[in-house]
């Protein structure tokens, strides 16, 4: 496992290099000028010498390869540059917002994984039953529903119609203090929407995996030996049926990040979404570069976690061959 993690860490270096270099190439081809975005309407009458001086100070001069190399050297020392839109160091921007995004994504992912696995097992236990048809149909329906649509529907129902939960934000109206109660109330809808958007995949994968495992020879042998059905289901079929779900964990990370950005935007959650949107719309390349690296690292870490869990769950898997 340690060798597998080491190989993946080495393989991440060229991946991140290509990702960041490609991002700077796209930024160079963009018609937006980060310097003019930085100074705004005040720079309409600025001279070319002033713009060139400011461009040098913002490290926005030179070819995209030169800009990328200057950014990379600074990033390796821990300096991710200055956000052009938020007017503060990129590290501070990430530090202020990453925790809220991790809280939202972490809770939603655990709920979707736990609930999806449970519903998938119950549906596979009696295929074709009313429960199986209801769970499968609802999963296919939710699979086609965009996260932002679910978020708007949740706001309309629980905030506007019923008035039981806030529509967004982090604190109550007229208060700047985050308490445990206000955090729980404001976190409920975003977590629920994000969890529901990820739920169908775990339900369907678990159902199919357990259903296939129930027809395997080891499970038939366990039943022939007189082992009770509960032990057969949870001790034999579930362990084998969860292997595809472990692989799914790594592939769902990009979708989880995308869904979190949409959900955070709709609910005005103070996470990475607002920073990402501002960086993209205002050509804030230092902030956009850091967020791109973080997203790429999250995807790589998710794939590594899935492989490690797969190797731990199935002793037949050789980590050296992965």
CSV table of C-alpha atoms in Angstrom, one decimal:
chain,number,residue,atom,x,y,z
A,1,UNK,CA,0.0,0.0,0.0
A,2,UNK,CA,2.8,2.4,0.8
A,3,UNK,CA,4.5,1.7,-2.5
A,4,UNK,CA,1.2,2.2,-4.3
A,5,UNK,CA,0.8,5.6,-2.6
A,6,UNK,CA,4.3,6.5,-3.4
A,7,UNK,CA,3.8,5.7,-7.1
A,8,UNK,CA,0.7,7.7,-7.2
A,9,UNK,CA,2.4,10.6,-5.6
A,10,UNK,CA,5.1,10.5,-8.3
A,11,UNK,CA,2.5,10.2,-11.0
A,12,UNK,CA,0.7,13.2,-9.7
A,13,UNK,CA,3.7,15.5,-10.5
A,14,UNK,CA,3.4,15.4,-14.3
A,15,UNK,CA,-0.4,15.4,-14.0
A,16,UNK,CA,-0.4,18.7,-12.0
A,17,UNK,CA,2.3,20.1,-14.3
A,18,UNK,CA,0.1,19.5,-17.4
A,19,UNK,CA,-3.0,20.8,-15.7
A,20,UNK,CA,-1.4,24.1,-14.5
A,21,UNK,CA,0.5,24.6,-17.7
A,22,UNK,CA,-2.7,24.1,-19.7
A,23,UNK,CA,-4.6,26.5,-17.5
A,24,UNK,CA,-2.0,29.2,-18.0
A,25,UNK,CA,-2.1,28.6,-21.8
A,26,UNK,CA,-5.9,29.0,-21.8
A,27,UNK,CA,-5.6,32.1,-19.7
A,28,UNK,CA,-3.1,33.6,-22.2
A,29,UNK,CA,-5.6,32.9,-25.0
A,30,UNK,CA,-8.4,34.5,-23.1
A,31,UNK,CA,-9.5,38.0,-24.3
A,32,UNK,CA,-9.7,39.2,-20.7
A,33,UNK,CA,-6.9,41.4,-19.4
A,34,UNK,CA,-6.2,40.7,-15.7
A,35,UNK,CA,-4.6,44.1,-15.3
A,36,UNK,CA,-7.6,46.0,-16.5
A,37,UNK,CA,-9.9,43.7,-14.5
A,38,UNK,CA,-7.8,44.6,-11.5
A,39,UNK,CA,-7.9,48.3,-11.8
A,40,UNK,CA,-11.5,48.4,-13.1
A,41,UNK,CA,-13.1,51.5,-14.5
A,42,UNK,CA,-10.3,53.7,-12.9
A,43,UNK,CA,-7.9,52.3,-15.5
A,44,UNK,CA,-9.8,53.4,-18.6
A,45,UNK,CA,-7.6,56.5,-19.0
A,46,UNK,CA,-4.4,54.9,-17.7
A,47,UNK,CA,-1.4,55.2,-19.9
A,48,UNK,CA,0.3,52.2,-21.5
A,49,UNK,CA,3.4,52.7,-19.3
A,50,UNK,CA,1.3,52.6,-16.2
A,51,UNK,CA,-0.4,49.4,-17.4
A,52,UNK,CA,2.9,47.8,-18.2
A,53,UNK,CA,4.3,48.7,-14.7
A,54,UNK,CA,1.3,47.2,-13.0
A,55,UNK,CA,1.5,44.1,-15.2
A,56,UNK,CA,5.1,43.5,-14.1
A,57,UNK,CA,4.1,43.9,-10.4
A,58,UNK,CA,1.2,41.5,-10.8
A,59,UNK,CA,3.5,39.0,-12.7
A,60,UNK,CA,1.1,39.2,-15.7
A,61,UNK,CA,3.8,40.0,-18.3
A,62,UNK,CA,5.6,37.7,-20.6
A,63,UNK,CA,4.5,34.5,-22.3
A,64,UNK,CA,2.2,32.0,-20.6
A,65,UNK,CA,5.2,29.7,-20.1
A,66,UNK,CA,7.1,32.4,-18.3
A,67,UNK,CA,4.1,33.3,-16.1
A,68,UNK,CA,3.6,29.6,-15.3
A,69,UNK,CA,7.3,29.1,-14.3
A,70,UNK,CA,7.2,32.3,-12.1
A,71,UNK,CA,4.0,31.1,-10.5
A,72,UNK,CA,5.4,27.5,-10.0
A,73,UNK,CA,8.6,28.8,-8.3
A,74,UNK,CA,6.6,30.9,-5.9
A,75,UNK,CA,4.0,28.1,-5.3
A,76,UNK,CA,6.8,25.7,-4.3
A,77,UNK,CA,7.8,28.1,-1.6
A,78,UNK,CA,4.2,28.4,-0.3
A,79,UNK,CA,3.5,31.8,-2.0
A,80,UNK,CA,0.4,31.4,-4.2
A,81,UNK,CA,0.3,35.0,-5.2
A,82,UNK,CA,-2.2,37.8,-4.6
A,83,UNK,CA,-5.9,37.5,-5.5
A,84,UNK,CA,-6.7,40.3,-8.0
A,85,UNK,CA,-10.4,40.4,-7.1
A,86,UNK,CA,-10.4,39.9,-3.3
A,87,UNK,CA,-7.2,41.9,-2.8
A,88,UNK,CA,-5.6,39.5,-0.3
A,89,UNK,CA,-3.2,36.6,-0.5
A,90,UNK,CA,-4.5,33.5,-2.2
A,91,UNK,CA,-3.5,31.4,0.8
A,92,UNK,CA,-5.7,33.5,3.0
A,93,UNK,CA,-8.6,33.2,0.6
A,94,UNK,CA,-8.3,29.4,0.6
A,95,UNK,CA,-7.8,29.2,4.4
A,96,UNK,CA,-11.0,31.2,5.1
A,97,UNK,CA,-13.2,29.2,2.7
A,98,UNK,CA,-11.8,25.6,2.5
A,99,UNK,CA,-13.0,24.6,5.9
A,100,UNK,CA,-16.6,25.4,5.1
A,101,UNK,CA,-16.5,23.5,1.8
A,102,UNK,CA,-14.9,20.5,3.4
A,103,UNK,CA,-17.5,20.5,6.1
A,104,UNK,CA,-20.3,20.6,3.5
A,105,UNK,CA,-18.8,18.0,1.2
A,106,UNK,CA,-17.6,15.6,4.0
A,107,UNK,CA,-21.0,15.4,5.7
A,108,UNK,CA,-22.9,15.1,2.5
A,109,UNK,CA,-20.6,12.4,1.2
A,110,UNK,CA,-20.9,10.3,4.4
A,111,UNK,CA,-24.7,10.6,4.3
A,112,UNK,CA,-25.0,9.6,0.7
A,113,UNK,CA,-22.5,6.7,1.1
A,114,UNK,CA,-24.2,5.4,4.2
A,115,UNK,CA,-27.8,5.9,3.1
A,116,UNK,CA,-27.1,4.7,-0.5
A,117,UNK,CA,-25.4,1.5,0.7
A,118,UNK,CA,-28.3,0.8,3.1
A,119,UNK,CA,-31.0,1.4,0.5
A,120,UNK,CA,-29.0,-0.6,-2.1
A,121,UNK,CA,-28.7,-3.6,0.1
A,122,UNK,CA,-32.4,-3.5,1.1
A,123,UNK,CA,-33.4,-3.2,-2.6
A,124,UNK,CA,-31.1,-6.1,-3.6
A,125,UNK,CA,-32.4,-8.3,-0.8
A,126,UNK,CA,-35.8,-8.8,-2.5
A,127,UNK,CA,-35.4,-7.9,-6.2
A,128,UNK,CA,-38.6,-7.0,-7.9
A,129,UNK,CA,-40.4,-6.1,-4.7
A,130,UNK,CA,-42.3,-2.9,-4.0
A,131,UNK,CA,-39.3,-1.5,-2.1
A,132,UNK,CA,-36.9,-2.4,-4.9
A,133,UNK,CA,-39.0,-0.8,-7.6
A,134,UNK,CA,-39.6,2.4,-5.5
A,135,UNK,CA,-35.9,2.7,-4.6
A,136,UNK,CA,-34.7,2.1,-8.1
A,137,UNK,CA,-37.2,4.4,-9.7
A,138,UNK,CA,-36.5,7.2,-7.3
A,139,UNK,CA,-32.8,6.7,-7.9
A,140,UNK,CA,-33.1,7.0,-11.6
A,141,UNK,CA,-35.3,10.1,-11.2
A,142,UNK,CA,-32.8,11.8,-8.8
A,143,UNK,CA,-29.9,10.8,-11.1
A,144,UNK,CA,-31.4,13.0,-13.8
A,145,UNK,CA,-32.1,16.0,-11.5
A,146,UNK,CA,-29.4,18.8,-11.6
A,147,UNK,CA,-28.1,19.8,-8.1
A,148,UNK,CA,-29.1,23.5,-8.6
A,149,UNK,CA,-32.7,22.4,-9.4
A,150,UNK,CA,-32.9,20.4,-6.3
A,151,UNK,CA,-31.4,23.3,-4.3
A,152,UNK,CA,-34.0,25.7,-5.7
A,153,UNK,CA,-36.8,23.2,-5.0
A,154,UNK,CA,-35.6,22.8,-1.4
A,155,UNK,CA,-35.5,26.6,-0.9
A,156,UNK,CA,-39.0,27.0,-2.3
A,157,UNK,CA,-40.5,24.2,-0.1
A,158,UNK,CA,-38.6,24.4,3.2
A,159,UNK,CA,-37.7,28.1,3.3
A,160,UNK,CA,-40.5,29.9,1.4
A,161,UNK,CA,-43.5,27.6,1.8
A,162,UNK,CA,-42.9,25.9,5.2
A,163,UNK,CA,-40.5,28.5,6.7
A,164,UNK,CA,-38.8,25.9,8.8
A,165,UNK,CA,-35.2,26.4,7.5
A,166,UNK,CA,-33.2,29.4,6.2
A,167,UNK,CA,-32.8,29.9,2.5
A,168,UNK,CA,-29.0,30.4,2.7
A,169,UNK,CA,-26.0,32.0,4.3
A,170,UNK,CA,-24.3,31.0,7.5
A,171,UNK,CA,-25.7,33.3,10.2
A,172,UNK,CA,-29.2,34.4,11.1
A,173,UNK,CA,-30.6,37.7,9.9
A,174,UNK,CA,-29.1,40.6,11.9
A,175,UNK,CA,-26.4,38.6,13.4
A,176,UNK,CA,-22.7,38.1,12.5
A,177,UNK,CA,-22.1,35.4,15.1
A,178,UNK,CA,-21.9,31.7,14.1
A,179,UNK,CA,-23.4,29.5,16.8
A,180,UNK,CA,-23.9,25.8,16.8
A,181,UNK,CA,-27.7,26.2,16.4
A,182,UNK,CA,-27.4,28.6,13.4
A,183,UNK,CA,-24.7,26.5,11.8
A,184,UNK,CA,-26.9,23.4,12.0
A,185,UNK,CA,-30.0,25.2,10.6
A,186,UNK,CA,-28.1,26.8,7.7
A,187,UNK,CA,-26.2,23.6,7.0
A,188,UNK,CA,-29.2,21.3,6.8
A,189,UNK,CA,-30.5,22.2,3.3
A,190,UNK,CA,-27.1,22.4,1.5
A,191,UNK,CA,-26.0,19.1,3.0
A,192,UNK,CA,-29.3,17.4,2.2
A,193,UNK,CA,-29.3,18.6,-1.4
A,194,UNK,CA,-25.7,17.7,-2.0
A,195,UNK,CA,-26.2,14.3,-0.4
A,196,UNK,CA,-29.3,13.6,-2.5
A,197,UNK,CA,-27.5,14.5,-5.7
A,198,UNK,CA,-24.9,11.9,-5.0
A,199,UNK,CA,-27.2,9.3,-3.5
A,200,UNK,CA,-28.5,7.5,-6.7
A,201,UNK,CA,-25.1,6.4,-7.8
A,202,UNK,CA,-24.4,4.6,-4.5
A,203,UNK,CA,-27.9,3.1,-4.4
A,204,UNK,CA,-27.7,1.6,-7.9
A,205,UNK,CA,-24.1,0.4,-7.7
A,206,UNK,CA,-24.7,-1.2,-4.3
A,207,UNK,CA,-27.9,-2.8,-5.4
A,208,UNK,CA,-26.3,-4.3,-8.6
A,209,UNK,CA,-23.2,-5.4,-6.8
A,210,UNK,CA,-25.0,-7.2,-4.0
A,211,UNK,CA,-27.5,-8.7,-6.4
A,212,UNK,CA,-24.7,-10.2,-8.5
A,213,UNK,CA,-22.9,-11.4,-5.3
A,214,UNK,CA,-26.1,-13.2,-4.1
A,215,UNK,CA,-25.8,-15.5,-7.2
A,216,UNK,CA,-22.1,-16.3,-6.7
A,217,UNK,CA,-20.9,-19.8,-5.7
A,218,UNK,CA,-19.6,-18.7,-2.2
A,219,UNK,CA,-23.0,-17.3,-1.3
A,220,UNK,CA,-24.8,-20.4,-2.5
A,221,UNK,CA,-22.4,-22.5,-0.6
A,222,UNK,CA,-23.1,-20.5,2.6
A,223,UNK,CA,-26.8,-21.0,2.1
A,224,UNK,CA,-26.3,-24.7,1.5
A,225,UNK,CA,-24.4,-24.9,4.9
A,226,UNK,CA,-27.5,-23.6,6.6
A,227,UNK,CA,-26.1,-20.1,7.5
A,228,UNK,CA,-29.0,-17.7,8.2
A,229,UNK,CA,-29.9,-15.2,5.5
A,230,UNK,CA,-28.9,-12.2,7.5
A,231,UNK,CA,-25.3,-13.5,7.8
A,232,UNK,CA,-25.2,-14.5,4.2
A,233,UNK,CA,-26.4,-11.0,3.1
A,234,UNK,CA,-24.2,-8.9,5.4
A,235,UNK,CA,-21.2,-11.2,5.8
A,236,UNK,CA,-20.8,-12.6,2.3
A,237,UNK,CA,-22.8,-10.8,-0.3
A,238,UNK,CA,-22.3,-7.3,1.0
A,239,UNK,CA,-18.5,-7.5,1.2
A,240,UNK,CA,-18.3,-8.8,-2.3
A,241,UNK,CA,-21.0,-6.4,-3.6
A,242,UNK,CA,-19.3,-3.3,-2.1
A,243,UNK,CA,-16.2,-3.7,-4.3
A,244,UNK,CA,-17.7,-1.7,-7.2
A,245,UNK,CA,-18.8,1.0,-4.7
A,246,UNK,CA,-15.3,1.4,-3.5
A,247,UNK,CA,-14.2,2.1,-7.1
A,248,UNK,CA,-17.1,4.5,-7.4
A,249,UNK,CA,-15.8,6.6,-4.5
A,250,UNK,CA,-12.9,7.9,-6.6
A,251,UNK,CA,-15.0,8.6,-9.7
A,252,UNK,CA,-17.6,10.6,-7.7
A,253,UNK,CA,-15.1,13.1,-6.4
A,254,UNK,CA,-15.2,15.4,-9.5
A,255,UNK,CA,-19.0,15.3,-9.4
A,256,UNK,CA,-19.0,16.0,-5.7
A,257,UNK,CA,-16.8,19.1,-6.3
A,258,UNK,CA,-19.0,20.3,-9.2
A,259,UNK,CA,-22.2,19.7,-7.2
A,260,UNK,CA,-20.8,21.5,-4.2
A,261,UNK,CA,-19.9,24.6,-6.3
A,262,UNK,CA,-23.5,24.7,-7.5
A,263,UNK,CA,-25.1,24.1,-4.1
A,264,UNK,CA,-22.8,26.7,-2.4
A,265,UNK,CA,-23.7,29.2,-5.0
A,266,UNK,CA,-27.5,28.7,-4.7
A,267,UNK,CA,-27.4,28.7,-0.9
A,268,UNK,CA,-24.7,31.5,-0.6
A,269,UNK,CA,-22.6,29.2,1.5
A,270,UNK,CA,-19.2,30.8,2.3
A,271,UNK,CA,-17.1,28.1,0.8
A,272,UNK,CA,-14.9,27.9,-2.3
A,273,UNK,CA,-17.7,28.4,-4.8
A,274,UNK,CA,-17.9,32.2,-4.4
A,275,UNK,CA,-14.1,32.4,-4.8
A,276,UNK,CA,-14.2,30.1,-7.8
A,277,UNK,CA,-16.9,32.1,-9.6
A,278,UNK,CA,-15.2,35.4,-8.9
A,279,UNK,CA,-11.8,34.1,-10.1
A,280,UNK,CA,-13.4,32.8,-13.3
A,281,UNK,CA,-15.4,35.8,-14.1
A,282,UNK,CA,-12.8,38.4,-13.2
A,283,UNK,CA,-9.8,36.6,-14.8
A,284,UNK,CA,-8.2,36.3,-11.4
A,285,UNK,CA,-5.5,33.9,-12.6
A,286,UNK,CA,-3.5,33.5,-9.3
A,287,UNK,CA,-6.6,32.4,-7.4
A,288,UNK,CA,-7.9,30.3,-10.3
A,289,UNK,CA,-4.6,28.5,-10.6
A,290,UNK,CA,-4.6,27.6,-6.9
A,291,UNK,CA,-8.2,26.4,-7.1
A,292,UNK,CA,-7.4,24.3,-10.2
A,293,UNK,CA,-4.5,22.6,-8.3
A,294,UNK,CA,-6.8,21.9,-5.3
A,295,UNK,CA,-9.4,20.4,-7.5
A,296,UNK,CA,-6.9,18.2,-9.3
A,297,UNK,CA,-5.4,17.1,-6.0
A,298,UNK,CA,-8.9,16.2,-4.7
A,299,UNK,CA,-9.5,14.0,-7.8
A,300,UNK,CA,-6.1,12.3,-7.5
A,301,UNK,CA,-6.6,11.7,-3.7
A,302,UNK,CA,-10.1,10.3,-4.3
A,303,UNK,CA,-8.8,7.8,-6.9
A,304,UNK,CA,-5.9,6.8,-4.5
A,305,UNK,CA,-8.4,6.3,-1.6
A,306,UNK,CA,-10.6,4.1,-3.8
A,307,UNK,CA,-7.7,1.9,-4.8
A,308,UNK,CA,-6.4,1.7,-1.2
A,309,UNK,CA,-9.9,0.7,0.1
A,310,UNK,CA,-10.3,-1.8,-2.8
A,311,UNK,CA,-7.0,-3.4,-1.9
A,312,UNK,CA,-7.9,-3.6,1.8
A,313,UNK,CA,-11.3,-5.1,1.1
A,314,UNK,CA,-10.2,-7.7,-1.4
A,315,UNK,CA,-7.1,-9.6,-0.4
A,316,UNK,CA,-6.8,-11.1,-3.9
A,317,UNK,CA,-5.8,-7.7,-5.3
A,318,UNK,CA,-2.1,-7.1,-5.6
A,319,UNK,CA,-1.3,-3.4,-4.9
A,320,UNK,CA,1.9,-3.7,-7.0
A,321,UNK,CA,-0.3,-4.4,-10.1
A,322,UNK,CA,-2.5,-1.4,-9.5
